[in-house]
Structures are given as C-alpha cells and as structure tokens.
Coordinates of C-alpha atoms and ligand atoms in Angstrom, one line a residue:
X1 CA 0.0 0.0 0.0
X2 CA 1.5 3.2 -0.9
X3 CA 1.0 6.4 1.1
X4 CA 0.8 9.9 -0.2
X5 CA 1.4 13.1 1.5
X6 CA -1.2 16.0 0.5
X7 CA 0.4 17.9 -1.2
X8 CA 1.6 15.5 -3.7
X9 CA -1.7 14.1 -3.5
X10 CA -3.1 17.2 -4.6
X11 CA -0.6 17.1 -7.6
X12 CA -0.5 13.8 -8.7
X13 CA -4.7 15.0 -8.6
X14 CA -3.4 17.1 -12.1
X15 CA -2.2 13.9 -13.8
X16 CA -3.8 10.8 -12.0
X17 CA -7.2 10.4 -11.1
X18 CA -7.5 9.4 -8.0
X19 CA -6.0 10.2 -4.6
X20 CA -5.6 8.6 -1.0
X21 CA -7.8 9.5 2.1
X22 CA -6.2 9.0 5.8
X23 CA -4.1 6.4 6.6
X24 CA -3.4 3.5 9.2
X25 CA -5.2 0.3 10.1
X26 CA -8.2 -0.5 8.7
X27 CA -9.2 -3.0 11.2
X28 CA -9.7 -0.3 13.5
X29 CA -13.2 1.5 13.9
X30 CA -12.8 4.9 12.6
X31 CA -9.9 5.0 10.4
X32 CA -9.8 4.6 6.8
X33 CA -7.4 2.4 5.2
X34 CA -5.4 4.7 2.1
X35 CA -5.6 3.2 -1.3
X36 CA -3.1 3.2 -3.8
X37 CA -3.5 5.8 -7.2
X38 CA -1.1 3.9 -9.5
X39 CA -3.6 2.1 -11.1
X40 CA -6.8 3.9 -11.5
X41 CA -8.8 4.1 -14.2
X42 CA -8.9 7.6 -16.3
X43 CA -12.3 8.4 -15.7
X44 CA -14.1 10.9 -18.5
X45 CA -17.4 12.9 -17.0
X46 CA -20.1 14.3 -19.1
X47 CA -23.6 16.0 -18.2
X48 CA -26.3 13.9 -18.6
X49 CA -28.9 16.5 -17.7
X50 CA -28.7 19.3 -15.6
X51 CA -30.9 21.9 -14.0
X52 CA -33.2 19.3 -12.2
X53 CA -34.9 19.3 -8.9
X54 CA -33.6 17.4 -5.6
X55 CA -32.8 14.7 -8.3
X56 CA -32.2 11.3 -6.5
X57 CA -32.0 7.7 -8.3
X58 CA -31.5 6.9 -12.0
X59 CA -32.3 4.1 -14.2
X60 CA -30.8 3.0 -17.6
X61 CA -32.6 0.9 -20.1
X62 CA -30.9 -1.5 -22.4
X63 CA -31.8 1.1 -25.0
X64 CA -30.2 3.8 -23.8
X65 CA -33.5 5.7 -22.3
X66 CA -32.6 6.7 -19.1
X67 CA -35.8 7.1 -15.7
X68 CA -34.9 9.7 -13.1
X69 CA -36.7 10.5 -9.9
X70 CA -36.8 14.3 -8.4
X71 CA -38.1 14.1 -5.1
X72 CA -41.0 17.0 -5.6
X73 CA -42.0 16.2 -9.1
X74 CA -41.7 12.5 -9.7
X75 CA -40.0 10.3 -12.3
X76 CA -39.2 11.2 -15.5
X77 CA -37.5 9.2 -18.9
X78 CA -34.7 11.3 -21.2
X79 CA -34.8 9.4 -24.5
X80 CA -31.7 8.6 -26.6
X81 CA -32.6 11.8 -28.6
X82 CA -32.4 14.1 -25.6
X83 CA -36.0 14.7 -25.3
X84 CA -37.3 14.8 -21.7
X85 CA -41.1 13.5 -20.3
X86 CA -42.4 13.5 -17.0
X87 CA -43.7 9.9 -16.7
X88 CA -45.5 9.7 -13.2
X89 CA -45.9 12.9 -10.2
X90 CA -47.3 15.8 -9.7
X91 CA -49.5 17.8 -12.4
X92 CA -48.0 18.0 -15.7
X93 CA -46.8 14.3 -15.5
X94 CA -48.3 11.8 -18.1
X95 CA -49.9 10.1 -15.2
X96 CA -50.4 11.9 -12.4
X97 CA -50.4 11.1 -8.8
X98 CA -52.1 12.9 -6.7
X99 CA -51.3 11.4 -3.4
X100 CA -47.2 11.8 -4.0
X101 CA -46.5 13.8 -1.0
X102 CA -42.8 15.6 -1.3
X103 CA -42.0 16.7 3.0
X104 CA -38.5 17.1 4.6
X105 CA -36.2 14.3 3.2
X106 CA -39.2 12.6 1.4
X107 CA -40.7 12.3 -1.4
X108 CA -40.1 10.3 -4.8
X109 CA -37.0 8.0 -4.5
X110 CA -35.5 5.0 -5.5
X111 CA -36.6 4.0 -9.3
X112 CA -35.8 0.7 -10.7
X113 CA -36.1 -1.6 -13.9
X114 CA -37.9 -5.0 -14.0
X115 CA -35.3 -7.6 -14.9
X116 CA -37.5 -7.9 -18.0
X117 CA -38.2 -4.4 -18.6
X118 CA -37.1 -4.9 -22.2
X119 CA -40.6 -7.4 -23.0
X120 CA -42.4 -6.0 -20.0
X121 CA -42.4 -2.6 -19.8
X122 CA -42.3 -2.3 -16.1
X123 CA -40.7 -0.6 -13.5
X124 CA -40.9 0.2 -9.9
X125 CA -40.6 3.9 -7.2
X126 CA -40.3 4.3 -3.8
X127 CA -42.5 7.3 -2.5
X128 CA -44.4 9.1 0.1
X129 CA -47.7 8.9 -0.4
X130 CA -50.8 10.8 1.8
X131 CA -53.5 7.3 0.3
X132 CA -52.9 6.0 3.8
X133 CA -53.4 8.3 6.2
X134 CA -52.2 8.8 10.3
X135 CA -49.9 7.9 9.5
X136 CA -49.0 8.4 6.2
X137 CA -46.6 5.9 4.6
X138 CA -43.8 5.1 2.5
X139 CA -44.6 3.0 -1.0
X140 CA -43.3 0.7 -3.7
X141 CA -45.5 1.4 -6.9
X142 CA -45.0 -0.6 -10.0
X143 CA -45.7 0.9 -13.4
X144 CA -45.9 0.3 -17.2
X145 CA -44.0 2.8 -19.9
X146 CA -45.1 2.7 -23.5
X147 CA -43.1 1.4 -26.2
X148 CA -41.7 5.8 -27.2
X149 CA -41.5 6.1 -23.4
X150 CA -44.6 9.0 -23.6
X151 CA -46.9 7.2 -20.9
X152 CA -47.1 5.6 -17.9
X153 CA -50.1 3.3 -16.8
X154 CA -51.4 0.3 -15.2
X155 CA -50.4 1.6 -11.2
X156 CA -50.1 -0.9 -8.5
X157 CA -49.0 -0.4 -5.1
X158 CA -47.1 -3.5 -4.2
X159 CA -45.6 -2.6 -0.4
X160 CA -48.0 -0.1 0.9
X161 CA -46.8 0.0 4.4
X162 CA -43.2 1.1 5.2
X163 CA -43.4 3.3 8.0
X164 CA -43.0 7.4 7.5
X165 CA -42.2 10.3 10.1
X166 CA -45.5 11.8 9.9
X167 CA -45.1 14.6 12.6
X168 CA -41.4 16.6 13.6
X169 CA -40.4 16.4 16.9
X170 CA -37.1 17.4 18.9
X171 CA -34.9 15.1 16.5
X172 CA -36.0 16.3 13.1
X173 CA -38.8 17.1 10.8
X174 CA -41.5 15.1 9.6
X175 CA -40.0 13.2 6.4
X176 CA -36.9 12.0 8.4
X177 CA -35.0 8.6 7.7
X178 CA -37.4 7.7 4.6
X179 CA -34.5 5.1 3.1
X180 CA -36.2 4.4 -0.2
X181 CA -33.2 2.6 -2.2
X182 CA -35.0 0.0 -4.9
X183 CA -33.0 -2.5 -6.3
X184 CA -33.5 -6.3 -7.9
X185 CA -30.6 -8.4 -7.0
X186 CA -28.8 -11.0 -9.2
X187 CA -31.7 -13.5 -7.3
X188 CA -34.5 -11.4 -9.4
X189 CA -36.0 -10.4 -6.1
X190 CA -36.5 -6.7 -5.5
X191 CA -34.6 -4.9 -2.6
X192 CA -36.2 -1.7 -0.8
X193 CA -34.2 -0.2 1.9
X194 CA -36.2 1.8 4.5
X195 CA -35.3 4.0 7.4
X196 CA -36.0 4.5 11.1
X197 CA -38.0 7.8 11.3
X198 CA -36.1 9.0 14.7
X199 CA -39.1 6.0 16.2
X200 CA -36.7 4.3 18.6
X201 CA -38.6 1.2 17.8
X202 CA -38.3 1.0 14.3
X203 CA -35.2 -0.8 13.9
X204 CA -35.6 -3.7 16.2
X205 CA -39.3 -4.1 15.7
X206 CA -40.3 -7.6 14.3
X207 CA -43.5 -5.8 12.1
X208 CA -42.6 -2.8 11.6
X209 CA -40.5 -1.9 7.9
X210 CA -39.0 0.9 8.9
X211 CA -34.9 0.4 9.7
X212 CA -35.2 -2.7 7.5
X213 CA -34.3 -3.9 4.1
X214 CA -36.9 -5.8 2.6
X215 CA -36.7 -8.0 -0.4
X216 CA -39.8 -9.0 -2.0
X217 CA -41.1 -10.5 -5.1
X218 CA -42.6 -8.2 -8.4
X219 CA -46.0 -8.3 -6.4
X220 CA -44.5 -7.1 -3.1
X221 CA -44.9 -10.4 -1.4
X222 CA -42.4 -11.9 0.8
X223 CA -39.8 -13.7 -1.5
X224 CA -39.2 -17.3 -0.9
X225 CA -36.2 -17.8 1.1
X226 CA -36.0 -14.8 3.7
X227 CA -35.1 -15.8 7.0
X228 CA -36.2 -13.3 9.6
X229 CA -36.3 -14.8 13.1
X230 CA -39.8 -16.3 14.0
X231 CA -42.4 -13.7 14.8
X232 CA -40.9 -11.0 11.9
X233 CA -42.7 -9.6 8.7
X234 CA -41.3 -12.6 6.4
X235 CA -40.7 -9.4 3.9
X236 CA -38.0 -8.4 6.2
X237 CA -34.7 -9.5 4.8
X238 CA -32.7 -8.0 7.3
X239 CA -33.3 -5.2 10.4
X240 CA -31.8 -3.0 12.7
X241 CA -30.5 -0.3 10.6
X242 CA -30.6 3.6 11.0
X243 CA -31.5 5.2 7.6
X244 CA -30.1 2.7 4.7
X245 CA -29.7 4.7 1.0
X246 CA -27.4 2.7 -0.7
X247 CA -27.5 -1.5 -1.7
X248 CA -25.9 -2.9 -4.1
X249 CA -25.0 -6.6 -4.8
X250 CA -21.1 -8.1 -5.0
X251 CA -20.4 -9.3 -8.4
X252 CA -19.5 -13.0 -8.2
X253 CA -21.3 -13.6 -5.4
X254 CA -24.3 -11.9 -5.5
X255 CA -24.0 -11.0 -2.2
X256 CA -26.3 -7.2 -0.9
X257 CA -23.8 -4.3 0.3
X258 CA -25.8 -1.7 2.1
X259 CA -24.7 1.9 2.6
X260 CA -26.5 4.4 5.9
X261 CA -26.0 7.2 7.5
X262 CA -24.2 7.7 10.9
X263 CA -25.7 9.6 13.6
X264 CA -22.9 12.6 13.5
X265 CA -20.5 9.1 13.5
X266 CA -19.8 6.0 11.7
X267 CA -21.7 5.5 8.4
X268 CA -21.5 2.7 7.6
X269 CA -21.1 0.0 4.7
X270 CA -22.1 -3.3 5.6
X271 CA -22.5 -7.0 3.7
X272 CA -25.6 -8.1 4.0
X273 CA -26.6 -11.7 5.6
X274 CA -30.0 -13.3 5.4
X275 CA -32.0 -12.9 8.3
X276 CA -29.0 -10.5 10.2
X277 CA -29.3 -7.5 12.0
X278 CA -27.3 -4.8 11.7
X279 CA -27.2 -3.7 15.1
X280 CA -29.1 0.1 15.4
X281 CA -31.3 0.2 18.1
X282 CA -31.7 3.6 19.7
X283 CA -33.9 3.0 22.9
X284 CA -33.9 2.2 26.7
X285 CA -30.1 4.5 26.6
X286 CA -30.6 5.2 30.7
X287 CA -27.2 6.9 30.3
X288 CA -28.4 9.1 28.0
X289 CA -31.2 12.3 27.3
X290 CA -33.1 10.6 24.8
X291 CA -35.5 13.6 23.5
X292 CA -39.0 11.9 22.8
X293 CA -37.3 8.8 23.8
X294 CA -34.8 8.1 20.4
X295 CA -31.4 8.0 21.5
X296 CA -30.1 8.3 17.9
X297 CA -28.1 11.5 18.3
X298 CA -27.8 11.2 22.1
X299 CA -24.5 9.2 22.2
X300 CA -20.7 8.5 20.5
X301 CA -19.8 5.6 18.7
X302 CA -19.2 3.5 22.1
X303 CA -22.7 4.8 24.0
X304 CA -24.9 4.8 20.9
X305 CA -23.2 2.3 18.2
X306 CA -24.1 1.6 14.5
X307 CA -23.3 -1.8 15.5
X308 CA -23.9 -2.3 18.9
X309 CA -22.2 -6.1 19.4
X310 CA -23.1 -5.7 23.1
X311 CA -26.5 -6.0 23.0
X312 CA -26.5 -8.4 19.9
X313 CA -23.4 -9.8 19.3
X314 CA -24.6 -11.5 16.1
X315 CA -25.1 -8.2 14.5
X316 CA -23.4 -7.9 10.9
X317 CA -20.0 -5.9 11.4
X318 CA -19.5 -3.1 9.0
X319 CA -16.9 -3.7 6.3
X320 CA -16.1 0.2 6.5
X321 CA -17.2 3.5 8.5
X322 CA -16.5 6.7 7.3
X323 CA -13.5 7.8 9.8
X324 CA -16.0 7.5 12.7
X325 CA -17.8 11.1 11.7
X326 CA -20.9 11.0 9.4
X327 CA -20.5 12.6 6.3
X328 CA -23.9 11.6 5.3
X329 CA -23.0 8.2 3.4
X330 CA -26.1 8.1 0.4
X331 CA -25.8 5.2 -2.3
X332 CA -23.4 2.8 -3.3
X333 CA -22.7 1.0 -6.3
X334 CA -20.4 -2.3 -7.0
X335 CA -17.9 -1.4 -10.1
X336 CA -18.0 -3.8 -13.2
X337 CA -16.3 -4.9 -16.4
X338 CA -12.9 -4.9 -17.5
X339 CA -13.5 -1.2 -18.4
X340 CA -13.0 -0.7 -14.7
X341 CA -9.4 -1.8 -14.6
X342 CA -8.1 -2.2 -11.3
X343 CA -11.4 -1.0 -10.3
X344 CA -13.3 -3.8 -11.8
X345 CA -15.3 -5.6 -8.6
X346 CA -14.7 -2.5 -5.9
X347 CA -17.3 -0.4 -4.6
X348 CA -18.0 3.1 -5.2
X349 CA -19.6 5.3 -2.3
X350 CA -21.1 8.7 -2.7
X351 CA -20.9 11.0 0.4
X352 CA -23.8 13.8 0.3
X353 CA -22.1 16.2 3.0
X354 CA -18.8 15.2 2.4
X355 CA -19.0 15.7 -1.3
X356 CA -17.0 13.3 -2.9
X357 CA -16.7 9.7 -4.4
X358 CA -15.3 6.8 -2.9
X359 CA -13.8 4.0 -4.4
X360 CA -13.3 0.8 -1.9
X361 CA -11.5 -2.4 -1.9
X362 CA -13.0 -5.5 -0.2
X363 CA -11.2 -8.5 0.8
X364 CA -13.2 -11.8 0.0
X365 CA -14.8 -11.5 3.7
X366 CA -16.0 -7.9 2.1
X367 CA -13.9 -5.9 4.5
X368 CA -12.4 -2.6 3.0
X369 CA -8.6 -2.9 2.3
X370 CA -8.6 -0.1 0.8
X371 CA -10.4 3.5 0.2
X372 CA -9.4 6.1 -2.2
X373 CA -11.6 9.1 -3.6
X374 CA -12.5 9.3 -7.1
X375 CA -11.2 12.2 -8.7
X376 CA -14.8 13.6 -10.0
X377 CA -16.1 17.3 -8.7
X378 CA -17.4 17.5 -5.3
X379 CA -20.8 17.4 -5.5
X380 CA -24.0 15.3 -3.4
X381 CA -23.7 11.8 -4.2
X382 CA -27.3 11.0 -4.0
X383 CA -27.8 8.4 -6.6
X384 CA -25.5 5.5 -8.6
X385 CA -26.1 3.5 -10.9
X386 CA -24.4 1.1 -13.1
X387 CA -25.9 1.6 -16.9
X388 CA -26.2 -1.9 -19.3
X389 CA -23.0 0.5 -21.5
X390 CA -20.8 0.0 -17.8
X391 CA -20.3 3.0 -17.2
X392 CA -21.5 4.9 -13.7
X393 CA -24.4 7.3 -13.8
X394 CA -24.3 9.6 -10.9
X395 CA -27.0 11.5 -9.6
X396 CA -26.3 15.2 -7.7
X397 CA -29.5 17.2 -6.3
X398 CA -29.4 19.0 -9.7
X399 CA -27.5 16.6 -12.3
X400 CA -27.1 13.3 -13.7
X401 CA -23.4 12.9 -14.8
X402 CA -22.5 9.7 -17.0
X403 CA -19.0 8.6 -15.8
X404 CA -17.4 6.9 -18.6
X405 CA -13.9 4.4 -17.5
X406 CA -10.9 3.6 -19.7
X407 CA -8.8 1.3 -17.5
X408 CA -5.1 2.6 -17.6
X409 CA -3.0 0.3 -19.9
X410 CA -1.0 -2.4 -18.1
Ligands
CA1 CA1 -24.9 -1.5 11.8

C-alpha cells in the first residue's frame, strides 16, 4: 500500500485520477485504510442532464432511455434523442399522482427496472404517499411505460406500508430517515431499503419496515427464502439499521452491500446476511437524554453504536465506517467490467455532506482494504447506478453525470 502526502496528492490530482484518504489500520473503527492511485482508471465525466430538482436515483434501459426520480415532481425518462417526459408525479406528468406527497427528506425516491423491462415494460418507485393516512406511509409502486416512453399506466401499489415520520419532533422534521433505495438483485428479487424515522422502535421491531431492508417478489410479497427470526414480517430481509440509502449486490457472489447514515459518526457500509441484524437500536439509553425517547443523536460511537455487538453480538460488522464522523453516506454501487481496470469488482460510495466519491476495496470477507476518492467534482452523491453500456451514472441534487472508464494500460 502506498502512502501519499497531501500535497503530492493534490498534484498527482493534475495527472492521476484518484488520490488517497487518511491512513493507518483498517481494522480499526474509525480510520480509513489509504488506497493506492497507481492504477486507476482515467475516468471521462459528461452532463447527462442538468438543472433538475432534488434529483435522487437513475435508471438506464438497455436502450439507452434513461428514468430519473426528483423528489418533488416524480420520475421522469430522457430518451436517446435528448427529449425529456415527466412519466408519473405531480400535475404536468403523463400520469399523475395525486397522493405523491414531497416533505423534509421525502418524497419520490429509488426507481428501478424490471429484470424484464425490455418485454415487459415495467418498472418500480419508492415514494411518500398521503392514500394512507395517520400515519401516512412510505410505497413501492409498480408501473408500465409505452413502447416511445410518452406514458405511464397500469399503477399498482405492491408494499404499501413502510413506516413514515408523519409529525417533527425534537430530532428532526416530519420526512426523516425515509431510506427508499430500490434494487433487484442477481436472485430477481427486489430490494427496498427503509429508514427509522427517529421511532426508537423502528429498527428492532419484528412488524414494523422501517430500519429494514426488505426483499420481495414483483407483487411485493415476501420472497421465498427470507429468514427473519420467528415472529418477523417474512418481507424483512434484514433489520436493525438507522436510515439505509445505498445497496448494491457483489459481483461473483451476488452478495447485498448496504450503505447508511451515521448519527454525527460512523456511516457505515455493511455485507448483508439473510436474516441478520445490523445492530441500530436507539432506545432504553438510561445513560443518555433521549428527547421523545430516540437516542439516535444522544451518544458516541461506544454509548450509541451503529453496531452495537453488546447488545447483539450476532449483528453484521460493518466492512467500513467513514473515519468514525458521518458525512452523510447516500448510495453505493459495486464497479463492473474490465472497463473498470483495477477498479473492476470495488465499490464506489457517494458521500452527500462530504461531497465526494469513494472507491473501496473489499477482501473476499467484504472488509475494506482499501479506500481512495475518485477524482470527479465534489458534488452530493445521492444516486449511482451502473448503466447496461458499464459505465457509472451519478446523480447530484441538480444533475445526472454519466461517468465513462478507460482502464489505464498495463
Ligand atoms: Ca450497523
């Protein structure tokens, strides 16, 4: 592992395209391992679209056409030719929705393709939506586009029930900790990551789906094969997390990444085991001043964990944390094709507050080895997504950047 000092990080920056973070042991909580920059990719960025709206999750057909959420307004298809249509939202879309609710950090999220979308034509979105009321809730919607990507129809609500903030309180506004990453895995089942709504319950709660990721079948029905411990929504793939906005699956293995926020410390990326819990469960902190009882914010990475081992010492470990302080950790998105170079297989990581890229290196257990930034523009990381053409598309609040690899020559 090679070091660099700043300042020739900063001007190797000029020539290479990628430079090192902190330094020393990775094993340890809170430090991030440095990467080499010898053999990076050269990465070439262009604007996708620009000028959007709280833009959050992106989806590339095998065509080209390319579905984009904004949180306010809903999703959207840009068409090969450039041409934009709002598909599904508020007034002006092709079909509207008239319950999509936009409040706080919620609204229209994750978007995802049908592993058929090509014959079938259907896609899914995670949003807010007022059709169920006190509380409100949190929804998977499934939809149809036409074949010139003009309409959307046929609307069913396949998960109708993932819990919503519905009312601020000392923590944080109504709309808190939504989660709202869609995903199908390499399995063809659909993953929907949810968050805890500062409701110290959430997380550990055998019913509830908020502080959970849920994997489910086209129709929202429990896939075959979860194993939640007895008594749990048999949706529930795993529980116990804080606000999860990033999953992503591990090429060769098929195994789910997932990527949350920190409460003011350790975000964290974690593999993903059937049935597992990751270990948030902010309640009954005597220690602490809980406000309204959530004891999220109330602690340090020892009082109030990510992962608290003591209290379940099953709980999946982290494979990295973001140098024990949150930088508000959003999606993540596993690297692949020979494009990728010496990249091909790690995991990229957009920070939101932190503005930048990361680019991480997994050992065969999935524990980072490695963590470099990318060297893009700093920017929100709030969406990634890997296109059908292998190349990254990147989602800001107000652009979609297409990030195009050409691995460096051996
Ligand atoms: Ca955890």
């Amino acid at each position: 592992m090679t070091l660099f000092p700043r300042a020739r990080c900063l001007l190797l920056a000029l020539i290479a395209t990628a430079c090192g973070g902190g330094s020393s042991d990775p094993s340890t909580p809170g430090n991030t391992p440095t990467g080499s920059t010898g053999d990076a990719p050269t990465l070439n960025r262009t604007v996708v679209l620009q000028g959007l709206s709280g833009a959050w999750d992106v989806a590339i057909a095998a065509d080209g056409a390319m579905f984009f959420t904004e949180k306010c307004r809903g999703l959207s298809v840009r068409r090969t030719d450039g041409s934009v249509t709002r598909l599904f939202g508020t007034s002006g879309s092709a079909l509207v929705a008239p319950d999509l609710q936009c409040e706080g950090q919620s609204g229209m999220h994750g978007v995802a393709l049908d592993p058929a979308f090509a014959t079938n034509r259907t896609l899914y979105v995670y949003m807010l939506s007022n059709l169920t009321t006190s509380p409100r809730t949190n929804r998977v919607v499934r939809l149809v586009v036409n074949d010139g990507y003009t309409s959307a129809s046929n609307r069913t609500d396949i998960i109708t029930d993932i819990a919503y903030k519905d009312v601020g309180n000392a923590v944080g506004g109504a709309g808190s900790h939504s989660g709202g990453r869609i995903r199908f895995g390499p399995d063809g089942f659909l993953y929907v990551t949810t968050g805890d709504n500062h409701n110290p319950i959430l997380p550990q709660s055998p019913t509830l789906l908020g502080g959970k990721v849920l994997r489910v079948t086209t129709n929202g029905a429990a896939a075959p094969g979860n194993t939640p411990p007895a008594g749990f929504d048999a949706r529930i793939f795993t529980y116990g997390h804080r606000n999860v906005q990033g999953i992503t699956f591990r090429p060769g293995t098929g195994q789910p990444f997932s990527s949350e926020h920190g409460p003011n410390h350790s975000d964290e990326v974690t593999p993903l085991v059937n049935g597992g819990n990751g270990g948030w469960d902010p309640k009954d902190r005597p220690a602490l001043s809980c406000p309204g009882g959530y004891c999220g914010y109330a602690g340090n990475p020892s009082t109030m964990p990510m992962t608290d081992v003591a209290r379940f010492p099953n709980a999946m470990r982290p494979s990295w944390n973001n140098d024990g302080a949150s930088q508000g950790m959003g999606p993540s998105q596993f690297l692949v094709g020979p494009q990728w170079g010496a990249w091909n297989g790690r995991l990229a990581v957009g920070i939101m507050a932190g503005s930048r890229l990361k680019i991480l290196e997994l050992n065969s257990e999935g524990t980072a080895t490695s963590v470099i930034d990318a060297s893009l523009p700093s920017a929100r990381y709030r969406g990634l997504t890997l296109g059908p053409d292998g190349n990254l598309y990147v989602v800001t609040e107000d652009e979609i950047w297409r990030v195009t690899p050409s691995a460096a020559s051996p």
